[in-house]
Amino acid sequence: MDINMPKPPLATLLDAVLFDLDGVIVDTAHLHFLAWRHVAEKNGLTLSKAQNESLKGLSRMDSLKMIYTLHGLPLPDASTLEAMATEKNHWYVDALKTLSAKDILPGVLNLLETLRTHHIKTAVASSSKNAKTILAHIGLQDAFDTIVDGWSIEKSKPDPEVFLKAAERLHARPEHTLVIEDALSGIQAARAAGMCVLGVGSHEQLGVADAVVLSLNAFHLEDFVQRFCPNKGER
Ligand code: B16
Ligand code: MG
C-alpha cells in the first residue's frame, strides 16, 4: 500500500468483531482445566496442561471424549459420560462464583471502547453454556451487540457455526469480520468461516492465525485491520 494514500475508515473494512469468551475476555480457561483435572483424577485418569490445550473451545461433552481419546481409551457408556460432565460443570460453576470485573483480561475494555467509537458491531461467540452467567459475574452482560453461546449452536468449534451465526445476527460480512480466539479449534473455526483471526496466547500454539499477541494490551486494531481485513482467504 502507498503510504501517502489516505487510509480508508475502519468501519468500511471491518463490520464486526467476535470475541471468544474463555481465555479472551476472562481467564476461565484455567478453571475449565482445574475442573476437568479434578474429574479425570477421580476416575483414574490424568490431565496435563499440555493435553488441556486440545480441549479448549470444544463443547463440554466433546472435551470429555477428548480426554479419553488422549489416553487412547474406549469411551465409557453414555450415562457415565453424562455423570462425569455434570460433575465437571458443578465444580466449574462453583468456581465461577469468585469471578468479578477484576478478572476481565487486559486490553478487553479498551478494545470495546475503540470499537464503539468506530461504530463496529461486537459479539461474544463461545462454545460455553455458562457464557451468560460468566458475563453477568464480570459485569459485561450488556457490553456486546449479541451473544452466541453453547445453547445457540449444534456443533462446537472447530465447526464455524458459532461465528457464522454471530455474523449473521450482526449483518456482518464474514470476510469483513474479525475473530479473537485463544484456542486452536477456534482459529480453525474462524478460518473455516472465512474471517480474519487474531490469536491471543503463544505463537507456537496459535501460529495459524493472521497474527498472535500475548495479550490484547499489545494489540493495535487499526494496524491489524489495514493488513488482514477483509480476509482474502487462505494465506
Ligand atoms: P461449558 P469458549 C469453551 O468456551 C471453552 O473453551 C471450553 O473449554 C469449554 O469446554 C466450552 O466452552 C464449553 O463450556 O462447559 O461452560 O458449556 O472458549 O468457546 O468461550
Ligand atoms: Mg476460548
PDB file of C-alpha atoms and ligand atoms in Angstrom:
ATOM      1  CA  MET A   1       0.000   0.000   0.000  1.00  0.00           C
ATOM      2  CA  ASP A   2       1.273   3.517  -0.865  1.00  0.00           C
ATOM      3  CA  ILE A   3       1.967   5.206   2.470  1.00  0.00           C
ATOM      4  CA  ASN A   4       0.845   8.566   1.052  1.00  0.00           C
ATOM      5  CA  MET A   5      -2.628   7.216   0.213  1.00  0.00           C
ATOM      6  CA  PRO A   6      -5.314   8.151   2.782  1.00  0.00           C
ATOM      7  CA  LYS A   7      -6.308   5.132   4.872  1.00  0.00           C
ATOM      8  CA  PRO A   8      -9.943   4.012   4.486  1.00  0.00           C
ATOM      9  CA  PRO A   9     -12.062   4.464   7.633  1.00  0.00           C
ATOM     10  CA  LEU A  10     -12.011   1.386   9.886  1.00  0.00           C
ATOM     11  CA  ALA A  11     -15.739   0.705   9.613  1.00  0.00           C
ATOM     12  CA  THR A  12     -15.526   0.260   5.821  1.00  0.00           C
ATOM     13  CA  LEU A  13     -13.030  -2.592   6.319  1.00  0.00           C
ATOM     14  CA  LEU A  14     -14.452  -4.139   9.462  1.00  0.00           C
ATOM     15  CA  ASP A  15     -18.146  -4.891  10.092  1.00  0.00           C
ATOM     16  CA  ALA A  16     -17.821  -6.759  13.373  1.00  0.00           C
ATOM     17  CA  VAL A  17     -15.503  -8.248  15.980  1.00  0.00           C
ATOM     18  CA  LEU A  18     -16.423 -11.613  17.501  1.00  0.00           C
ATOM     19  CA  PHE A  19     -14.859 -12.301  20.903  1.00  0.00           C
ATOM     20  CA  ASP A  20     -14.312 -15.781  22.203  1.00  0.00           C
ATOM     21  CA  LEU A  21     -15.108 -15.754  25.926  1.00  0.00           C
ATOM     22  CA  ASP A  22     -12.984 -18.259  27.863  1.00  0.00           C
ATOM     23  CA  GLY A  23      -9.359 -17.185  27.565  1.00  0.00           C
ATOM     24  CA  VAL A  24     -10.026 -13.942  25.648  1.00  0.00           C
ATOM     25  CA  ILE A  25     -12.428 -11.879  27.775  1.00  0.00           C
ATOM     26  CA  VAL A  26     -11.773 -13.646  31.078  1.00  0.00           C
ATOM     27  CA  ASP A  27      -9.383 -16.393  32.176  1.00  0.00           C
ATOM     28  CA  THR A  28     -11.948 -19.089  32.835  1.00  0.00           C
ATOM     29  CA  ALA A  29      -9.829 -21.383  30.632  1.00  0.00           C
ATOM     30  CA  HIS A  30      -7.751 -22.150  33.742  1.00  0.00           C
ATOM     31  CA  LEU A  31     -10.880 -23.013  35.755  1.00  0.00           C
ATOM     32  CA  HIS A  32     -12.037 -25.397  32.990  1.00  0.00           C
ATOM     33  CA  PHE A  33      -8.640 -27.099  33.256  1.00  0.00           C
ATOM     34  CA  LEU A  34      -8.820 -27.466  37.058  1.00  0.00           C
ATOM     35  CA  ALA A  35     -12.398 -28.797  36.853  1.00  0.00           C
ATOM     36  CA  TRP A  36     -11.524 -31.386  34.183  1.00  0.00           C
ATOM     37  CA  ARG A  37      -8.383 -32.453  36.045  1.00  0.00           C
ATOM     38  CA  HIS A  38     -10.461 -32.975  39.209  1.00  0.00           C
ATOM     39  CA  VAL A  39     -12.964 -35.197  37.356  1.00  0.00           C
ATOM     40  CA  ALA A  40     -10.225 -37.028  35.429  1.00  0.00           C
ATOM     41  CA  GLU A  41      -8.277 -37.880  38.579  1.00  0.00           C
ATOM     42  CA  LYS A  42     -11.426 -39.089  40.373  1.00  0.00           C
ATOM     43  CA  ASN A  43     -11.852 -41.530  37.504  1.00  0.00           C
ATOM     44  CA  GLY A  44      -8.269 -42.811  37.464  1.00  0.00           C
ATOM     45  CA  LEU A  45      -7.151 -40.572  34.558  1.00  0.00           C
ATOM     46  CA  THR A  46      -4.677 -37.694  34.361  1.00  0.00           C
ATOM     47  CA  LEU A  47      -4.783 -34.371  32.536  1.00  0.00           C
ATOM     48  CA  SER A  48      -1.691 -32.255  31.918  1.00  0.00           C
ATOM     49  CA  LYS A  49      -1.682 -28.571  30.939  1.00  0.00           C
ATOM     50  CA  ALA A  50      -0.361 -29.540  27.506  1.00  0.00           C
ATOM     51  CA  GLN A  51      -3.169 -32.079  26.982  1.00  0.00           C
ATOM     52  CA  ASN A  52      -5.695 -29.467  28.141  1.00  0.00           C
ATOM     53  CA  GLU A  53      -4.786 -27.297  25.118  1.00  0.00           C
ATOM     54  CA  SER A  54      -6.713 -29.647  22.823  1.00  0.00           C
ATOM     55  CA  LEU A  55      -9.848 -29.353  24.995  1.00  0.00           C
ATOM     56  CA  LYS A  56     -10.103 -25.580  24.596  1.00  0.00           C
ATOM     57  CA  GLY A  57     -13.073 -24.386  22.538  1.00  0.00           C
ATOM     58  CA  LEU A  58     -14.692 -27.836  22.426  1.00  0.00           C
ATOM     59  CA  SER A  59     -18.137 -28.376  23.942  1.00  0.00           C
ATOM     60  CA  ARG A  60     -18.335 -29.941  27.418  1.00  0.00           C
ATOM     61  CA  MET A  61     -19.082 -33.443  26.087  1.00  0.00           C
ATOM     62  CA  ASP A  62     -16.533 -33.194  23.261  1.00  0.00           C
ATOM     63  CA  SER A  63     -13.917 -32.134  25.851  1.00  0.00           C
ATOM     64  CA  LEU A  64     -14.643 -35.189  27.986  1.00  0.00           C
ATOM     65  CA  LYS A  65     -14.469 -37.500  24.972  1.00  0.00           C
ATOM     66  CA  MET A  66     -11.142 -35.856  24.032  1.00  0.00           C
ATOM     67  CA  ILE A  67      -9.695 -36.798  27.449  1.00  0.00           C
ATOM     68  CA  TYR A  68     -10.392 -40.471  26.675  1.00  0.00           C
ATOM     69  CA  THR A  69      -9.011 -40.074  23.146  1.00  0.00           C
ATOM     70  CA  LEU A  70      -5.806 -38.540  24.542  1.00  0.00           C
ATOM     71  CA  HIS A  71      -5.387 -41.615  26.754  1.00  0.00           C
ATOM     72  CA  GLY A  72      -6.153 -43.982  23.860  1.00  0.00           C
ATOM     73  CA  LEU A  73      -9.020 -45.446  25.923  1.00  0.00           C
ATOM     74  CA  PRO A  74     -12.511 -46.504  24.779  1.00  0.00           C
ATOM     75  CA  LEU A  75     -15.398 -44.287  25.922  1.00  0.00           C
ATOM     76  CA  PRO A  76     -17.453 -45.388  28.930  1.00  0.00           C
ATOM     77  CA  ASP A  77     -21.250 -45.726  28.478  1.00  0.00           C
ATOM     78  CA  ALA A  78     -23.414 -42.657  27.878  1.00  0.00           C
ATOM     79  CA  SER A  79     -24.742 -42.383  31.458  1.00  0.00           C
ATOM     80  CA  THR A  80     -21.196 -42.458  32.912  1.00  0.00           C
ATOM     81  CA  LEU A  81     -20.131 -39.731  30.469  1.00  0.00           C
ATOM     82  CA  GLU A  82     -23.205 -37.651  31.408  1.00  0.00           C
ATOM     83  CA  ALA A  83     -22.441 -38.034  35.139  1.00  0.00           C
ATOM     84  CA  MET A  84     -18.809 -37.002  34.643  1.00  0.00           C
ATOM     85  CA  ALA A  85     -19.772 -33.967  32.545  1.00  0.00           C
ATOM     86  CA  THR A  86     -22.353 -32.923  35.146  1.00  0.00           C
ATOM     87  CA  GLU A  87     -19.823 -33.221  37.962  1.00  0.00           C
ATOM     88  CA  LYS A  88     -17.293 -31.176  35.982  1.00  0.00           C
ATOM     89  CA  ASN A  89     -19.897 -28.477  35.439  1.00  0.00           C
ATOM     90  CA  HIS A  90     -20.871 -28.344  39.149  1.00  0.00           C
ATOM     91  CA  TRP A  91     -17.224 -27.908  40.122  1.00  0.00           C
ATOM     92  CA  TYR A  92     -16.748 -25.273  37.418  1.00  0.00           C
ATOM     93  CA  VAL A  93     -19.924 -23.277  38.170  1.00  0.00           C
ATOM     94  CA  ASP A  94     -18.948 -23.217  41.844  1.00  0.00           C
ATOM     95  CA  ALA A  95     -15.501 -21.826  40.937  1.00  0.00           C
ATOM     96  CA  LEU A  96     -17.142 -19.157  38.744  1.00  0.00           C
ATOM     97  CA  LYS A  97     -18.719 -17.564  41.841  1.00  0.00           C
ATOM     98  CA  THR A  98     -15.385 -15.919  42.675  1.00  0.00           C
ATOM     99  CA  LEU A  99     -15.300 -14.039  39.326  1.00  0.00           C
ATOM    100  CA  SER A 100     -15.798 -10.275  39.174  1.00  0.00           C
ATOM    101  CA  ALA A 101     -14.880  -7.318  36.944  1.00  0.00           C
ATOM    102  CA  LYS A 102     -11.272  -7.543  38.171  1.00  0.00           C
ATOM    103  CA  ASP A 103     -10.945 -10.777  36.175  1.00  0.00           C
ATOM    104  CA  ILE A 104     -11.579  -9.135  32.793  1.00  0.00           C
ATOM    105  CA  LEU A 105      -8.377  -9.719  30.845  1.00  0.00           C
ATOM    106  CA  PRO A 106      -6.080  -6.756  29.998  1.00  0.00           C
ATOM    107  CA  GLY A 107      -6.992  -4.773  26.874  1.00  0.00           C
ATOM    108  CA  VAL A 108     -10.607  -6.002  26.555  1.00  0.00           C
ATOM    109  CA  LEU A 109     -12.337  -2.865  27.858  1.00  0.00           C
ATOM    110  CA  ASN A 110     -10.137  -0.525  25.803  1.00  0.00           C
ATOM    111  CA  LEU A 111     -10.801  -2.519  22.646  1.00  0.00           C
ATOM    112  CA  LEU A 112     -14.570  -2.481  23.272  1.00  0.00           C
ATOM    113  CA  GLU A 113     -14.395   1.283  23.716  1.00  0.00           C
ATOM    114  CA  THR A 114     -12.446   1.696  20.445  1.00  0.00           C
ATOM    115  CA  LEU A 115     -14.972  -0.464  18.571  1.00  0.00           C
ATOM    116  CA  ARG A 116     -17.874   1.571  19.965  1.00  0.00           C
ATOM    117  CA  THR A 117     -16.171   4.782  18.854  1.00  0.00           C
ATOM    118  CA  HIS A 118     -15.815   3.411  15.311  1.00  0.00           C
ATOM    119  CA  HIS A 119     -19.411   2.013  15.236  1.00  0.00           C
ATOM    120  CA  ILE A 120     -18.157  -1.545  14.718  1.00  0.00           C
ATOM    121  CA  LYS A 121     -20.503  -4.280  15.966  1.00  0.00           C
ATOM    122  CA  THR A 122     -19.430  -6.763  18.648  1.00  0.00           C
ATOM    123  CA  ALA A 123     -20.443 -10.256  19.748  1.00  0.00           C
ATOM    124  CA  VAL A 124     -19.440 -12.932  22.196  1.00  0.00           C
ATOM    125  CA  ALA A 125     -19.108 -16.215  20.275  1.00  0.00           C
ATOM    126  CA  SER A 126     -18.496 -19.001  22.762  1.00  0.00           C
ATOM    127  CA  SER A 127     -18.986 -22.772  22.974  1.00  0.00           C
ATOM    128  CA  SER A 128     -19.906 -22.373  26.641  1.00  0.00           C
ATOM    129  CA  LYS A 129     -23.383 -22.907  28.053  1.00  0.00           C
ATOM    130  CA  ASN A 130     -22.237 -20.791  31.024  1.00  0.00           C
ATOM    131  CA  ALA A 131     -21.359 -17.745  28.896  1.00  0.00           C
ATOM    132  CA  LYS A 132     -24.210 -15.510  30.113  1.00  0.00           C
ATOM    133  CA  THR A 133     -23.536 -16.397  33.767  1.00  0.00           C
ATOM    134  CA  ILE A 134     -19.858 -15.522  33.330  1.00  0.00           C
ATOM    135  CA  LEU A 135     -20.644 -12.211  31.582  1.00  0.00           C
ATOM    136  CA  ALA A 136     -23.028 -11.317  34.435  1.00  0.00           C
ATOM    137  CA  HIS A 137     -20.326 -12.109  37.049  1.00  0.00           C
ATOM    138  CA  ILE A 138     -17.870  -9.740  35.358  1.00  0.00           C
ATOM    139  CA  GLY A 139     -20.464  -7.026  34.617  1.00  0.00           C
ATOM    140  CA  LEU A 140     -20.307  -7.300  30.801  1.00  0.00           C
ATOM    141  CA  GLN A 141     -23.778  -8.778  30.202  1.00  0.00           C
ATOM    142  CA  ASP A 142     -24.843  -5.679  28.206  1.00  0.00           C
ATOM    143  CA  ALA A 143     -21.482  -4.823  26.642  1.00  0.00           C
ATOM    144  CA  PHE A 144     -21.950  -6.715  23.335  1.00  0.00           C
ATOM    145  CA  ASP A 145     -24.468  -6.400  20.495  1.00  0.00           C
ATOM    146  CA  THR A 146     -25.225 -10.121  20.661  1.00  0.00           C
ATOM    147  CA  ILE A 147     -24.203 -13.292  22.487  1.00  0.00           C
ATOM    148  CA  VAL A 148     -23.992 -16.649  20.699  1.00  0.00           C
ATOM    149  CA  ASP A 149     -23.265 -19.380  23.249  1.00  0.00           C
ATOM    150  CA  GLY A 150     -23.309 -23.151  23.682  1.00  0.00           C
ATOM    151  CA  TRP A 151     -27.133 -23.112  23.825  1.00  0.00           C
ATOM    152  CA  SER A 152     -27.389 -21.458  20.389  1.00  0.00           C
ATOM    153  CA  ILE A 153     -25.315 -23.937  18.373  1.00  0.00           C
ATOM    154  CA  GLU A 154     -25.443 -27.583  17.304  1.00  0.00           C
ATOM    155  CA  LYS A 155     -21.722 -28.053  16.602  1.00  0.00           C
ATOM    156  CA  SER A 156     -18.867 -26.641  18.648  1.00  0.00           C
ATOM    157  CA  LYS A 157     -15.553 -25.273  17.341  1.00  0.00           C
ATOM    158  CA  PRO A 158     -13.688 -26.142  15.079  1.00  0.00           C
ATOM    159  CA  ASP A 159     -17.037 -26.048  13.221  1.00  0.00           C
ATOM    160  CA  PRO A 160     -17.639 -22.444  12.038  1.00  0.00           C
ATOM    161  CA  GLU A 161     -21.312 -22.415  13.158  1.00  0.00           C
ATOM    162  CA  VAL A 162     -20.845 -20.170  16.214  1.00  0.00           C
ATOM    163  CA  PHE A 163     -19.054 -17.476  14.201  1.00  0.00           C
ATOM    164  CA  LEU A 164     -21.330 -17.638  11.151  1.00  0.00           C
ATOM    165  CA  LYS A 165     -24.370 -17.332  13.424  1.00  0.00           C
ATOM    166  CA  ALA A 166     -22.909 -14.310  15.228  1.00  0.00           C
ATOM    167  CA  ALA A 167     -22.010 -12.593  11.927  1.00  0.00           C
ATOM    168  CA  GLU A 168     -25.483 -13.284  10.529  1.00  0.00           C
ATOM    169  CA  ARG A 169     -27.149 -11.740  13.601  1.00  0.00           C
ATOM    170  CA  LEU A 170     -24.990  -8.626  13.199  1.00  0.00           C
ATOM    171  CA  HIS A 171     -25.484  -8.452   9.398  1.00  0.00           C
ATOM    172  CA  ALA A 172     -21.687  -8.632   9.112  1.00  0.00           C
ATOM    173  CA  ARG A 173     -19.916  -9.967   6.016  1.00  0.00           C
ATOM    174  CA  PRO A 174     -17.696 -12.910   7.087  1.00  0.00           C
ATOM    175  CA  GLU A 175     -14.619 -11.655   5.213  1.00  0.00           C
ATOM    176  CA  HIS A 176     -15.047  -8.275   6.976  1.00  0.00           C
ATOM    177  CA  THR A 177     -15.344  -9.914  10.394  1.00  0.00           C
ATOM    178  CA  LEU A 178     -12.536 -10.337  12.917  1.00  0.00           C
ATOM    179  CA  VAL A 179     -12.494 -13.238  15.376  1.00  0.00           C
ATOM    180  CA  ILE A 180     -10.392 -13.087  18.542  1.00  0.00           C
ATOM    181  CA  GLU A 181      -9.552 -16.551  19.895  1.00  0.00           C
ATOM    182  CA  ASP A 182      -7.269 -18.306  22.382  1.00  0.00           C
ATOM    183  CA  ALA A 183      -7.814 -21.868  21.101  1.00  0.00           C
ATOM    184  CA  LEU A 184      -6.566 -23.661  18.014  1.00  0.00           C
ATOM    185  CA  SER A 185     -10.081 -25.116  17.487  1.00  0.00           C
ATOM    186  CA  GLY A 186     -11.467 -21.559  17.486  1.00  0.00           C
ATOM    187  CA  ILE A 187      -8.891 -20.302  14.995  1.00  0.00           C
ATOM    188  CA  GLN A 188      -9.696 -23.224  12.690  1.00  0.00           C
ATOM    189  CA  ALA A 189     -13.414 -22.382  13.048  1.00  0.00           C
ATOM    190  CA  ALA A 190     -12.791 -18.723  12.167  1.00  0.00           C
ATOM    191  CA  ARG A 191     -10.735 -19.745   9.139  1.00  0.00           C
ATOM    192  CA  ALA A 192     -13.500 -22.129   8.012  1.00  0.00           C
ATOM    193  CA  ALA A 193     -15.947 -19.215   8.344  1.00  0.00           C
ATOM    194  CA  GLY A 194     -13.731 -17.115   6.025  1.00  0.00           C
ATOM    195  CA  MET A 195     -12.974 -14.496   8.715  1.00  0.00           C
ATOM    196  CA  CYS A 196      -9.765 -12.743   9.733  1.00  0.00           C
ATOM    197  CA  VAL A 197      -8.455 -14.024  13.038  1.00  0.00           C
ATOM    198  CA  LEU A 198      -6.272 -12.843  15.895  1.00  0.00           C
ATOM    199  CA  GLY A 199      -4.832 -15.399  18.310  1.00  0.00           C
ATOM    200  CA  VAL A 200      -4.305 -14.498  21.972  1.00  0.00           C
ATOM    201  CA  GLY A 201      -1.658 -16.715  23.524  1.00  0.00           C
ATOM    202  CA  SER A 202       1.533 -18.373  22.359  1.00  0.00           C
ATOM    203  CA  HIS A 203       2.698 -18.146  18.752  1.00  0.00           C
ATOM    204  CA  GLU A 204       3.779 -21.769  18.925  1.00  0.00           C
ATOM    205  CA  GLN A 205       0.207 -22.972  19.554  1.00  0.00           C
ATOM    206  CA  LEU A 206      -1.769 -20.391  17.571  1.00  0.00           C
ATOM    207  CA  GLY A 207       0.552 -19.635  14.641  1.00  0.00           C
ATOM    208  CA  VAL A 208      -2.161 -20.401  12.050  1.00  0.00           C
ATOM    209  CA  ALA A 209      -3.933 -17.144  12.996  1.00  0.00           C
ATOM    210  CA  ASP A 210      -3.268 -13.994  10.918  1.00  0.00           C
ATOM    211  CA  ALA A 211      -1.390 -12.587  13.910  1.00  0.00           C
ATOM    212  CA  VAL A 212      -0.828 -13.633  17.525  1.00  0.00           C
ATOM    213  CA  VAL A 213      -0.460 -11.427  20.608  1.00  0.00           C
ATOM    214  CA  LEU A 214       0.278 -12.455  24.181  1.00  0.00           C
ATOM    215  CA  SER A 215      -2.375 -10.072  25.487  1.00  0.00           C
ATOM    216  CA  LEU A 216      -4.967  -7.738  23.938  1.00  0.00           C
ATOM    217  CA  ASN A 217      -2.992  -4.932  25.580  1.00  0.00           C
ATOM    218  CA  ALA A 218      -0.430  -5.478  22.826  1.00  0.00           C
ATOM    219  CA  PHE A 219      -2.995  -5.401  20.001  1.00  0.00           C
ATOM    220  CA  HIS A 220      -3.272  -2.481  17.595  1.00  0.00           C
ATOM    221  CA  LEU A 221      -6.657  -2.771  15.879  1.00  0.00           C
ATOM    222  CA  GLU A 222      -6.027  -0.301  13.082  1.00  0.00           C
ATOM    223  CA  ASP A 223      -2.704  -1.841  12.019  1.00  0.00           C
ATOM    224  CA  PHE A 224      -4.200  -5.341  12.068  1.00  0.00           C
ATOM    225  CA  VAL A 225      -7.257  -4.379  10.034  1.00  0.00           C
ATOM    226  CA  GLN A 226      -5.262  -2.476   7.408  1.00  0.00           C
ATOM    227  CA  ARG A 227      -3.150  -5.587   6.948  1.00  0.00           C
ATOM    228  CA  PHE A 228      -5.577  -8.513   7.242  1.00  0.00           C
ATOM    229  CA  CYS A 229      -9.234  -7.416   6.850  1.00  0.00           C
ATOM    230  CA  PRO A 230     -11.103  -8.119   4.674  1.00  0.00           C
ATOM    231  CA  ASN A 231      -9.870 -11.679   4.815  1.00  0.00           C
ATOM    232  CA  LYS A 232      -8.523 -12.742   1.444  1.00  0.00           C
ATOM    233  CA  GLY A 233      -8.891 -16.458   2.244  1.00  0.00           C
ATOM    234  CA  GLU A 234      -6.017 -18.879   2.932  1.00  0.00           C
ATOM    235  CA  ARG A 235      -2.625 -17.217   3.252  1.00  0.00           C
TER     236      ARG A 235
HETATM  237  P1  B16 B   1     -19.267 -25.152  29.227  1.00  0.00           P
HETATM  238  P2  B16 B   1     -15.047 -20.638  24.617  1.00  0.00           P
HETATM  239  C1  B16 B   1     -15.419 -23.053  25.686  1.00  0.00           C
HETATM  240  O1  B16 B   1     -15.580 -21.660  25.752  1.00  0.00           O
HETATM  241  C2  B16 B   1     -14.180 -23.479  26.449  1.00  0.00           C
HETATM  242  O2  B16 B   1     -13.011 -23.040  25.774  1.00  0.00           O
HETATM  243  C3  B16 B   1     -14.131 -24.973  26.539  1.00  0.00           C
HETATM  244  O3  B16 B   1     -13.009 -25.350  27.334  1.00  0.00           O
HETATM  245  C4  B16 B   1     -15.427 -25.492  27.183  1.00  0.00           C
HETATM  246  O4  B16 B   1     -15.450 -26.916  27.217  1.00  0.00           O
HETATM  247  C5  B16 B   1     -16.623 -24.995  26.371  1.00  0.00           C
HETATM  248  O5  B16 B   1     -16.597 -23.581  26.318  1.00  0.00           O
HETATM  249  C6  B16 B   1     -17.941 -25.442  26.964  1.00  0.00           C
HETATM  250  O6  B16 B   1     -18.102 -24.797  28.202  1.00  0.00           O
HETATM  251  O7  B16 B   1     -18.946 -26.474  29.855  1.00  0.00           O
HETATM  252  O8  B16 B   1     -19.224 -23.993  30.199  1.00  0.00           O
HETATM  253  O9  B16 B   1     -20.575 -25.201  28.447  1.00  0.00           O
HETATM  254  O10 B16 B   1     -13.569 -20.688  24.707  1.00  0.00           O
HETATM  255  O11 B16 B   1     -15.632 -21.109  23.298  1.00  0.00           O
HETATM  256  O12 B16 B   1     -15.600 -19.312  25.084  1.00  0.00           O
HETATM  257 MG    MG B   2     -11.526 -19.772  24.473  1.00  0.00          MG
END
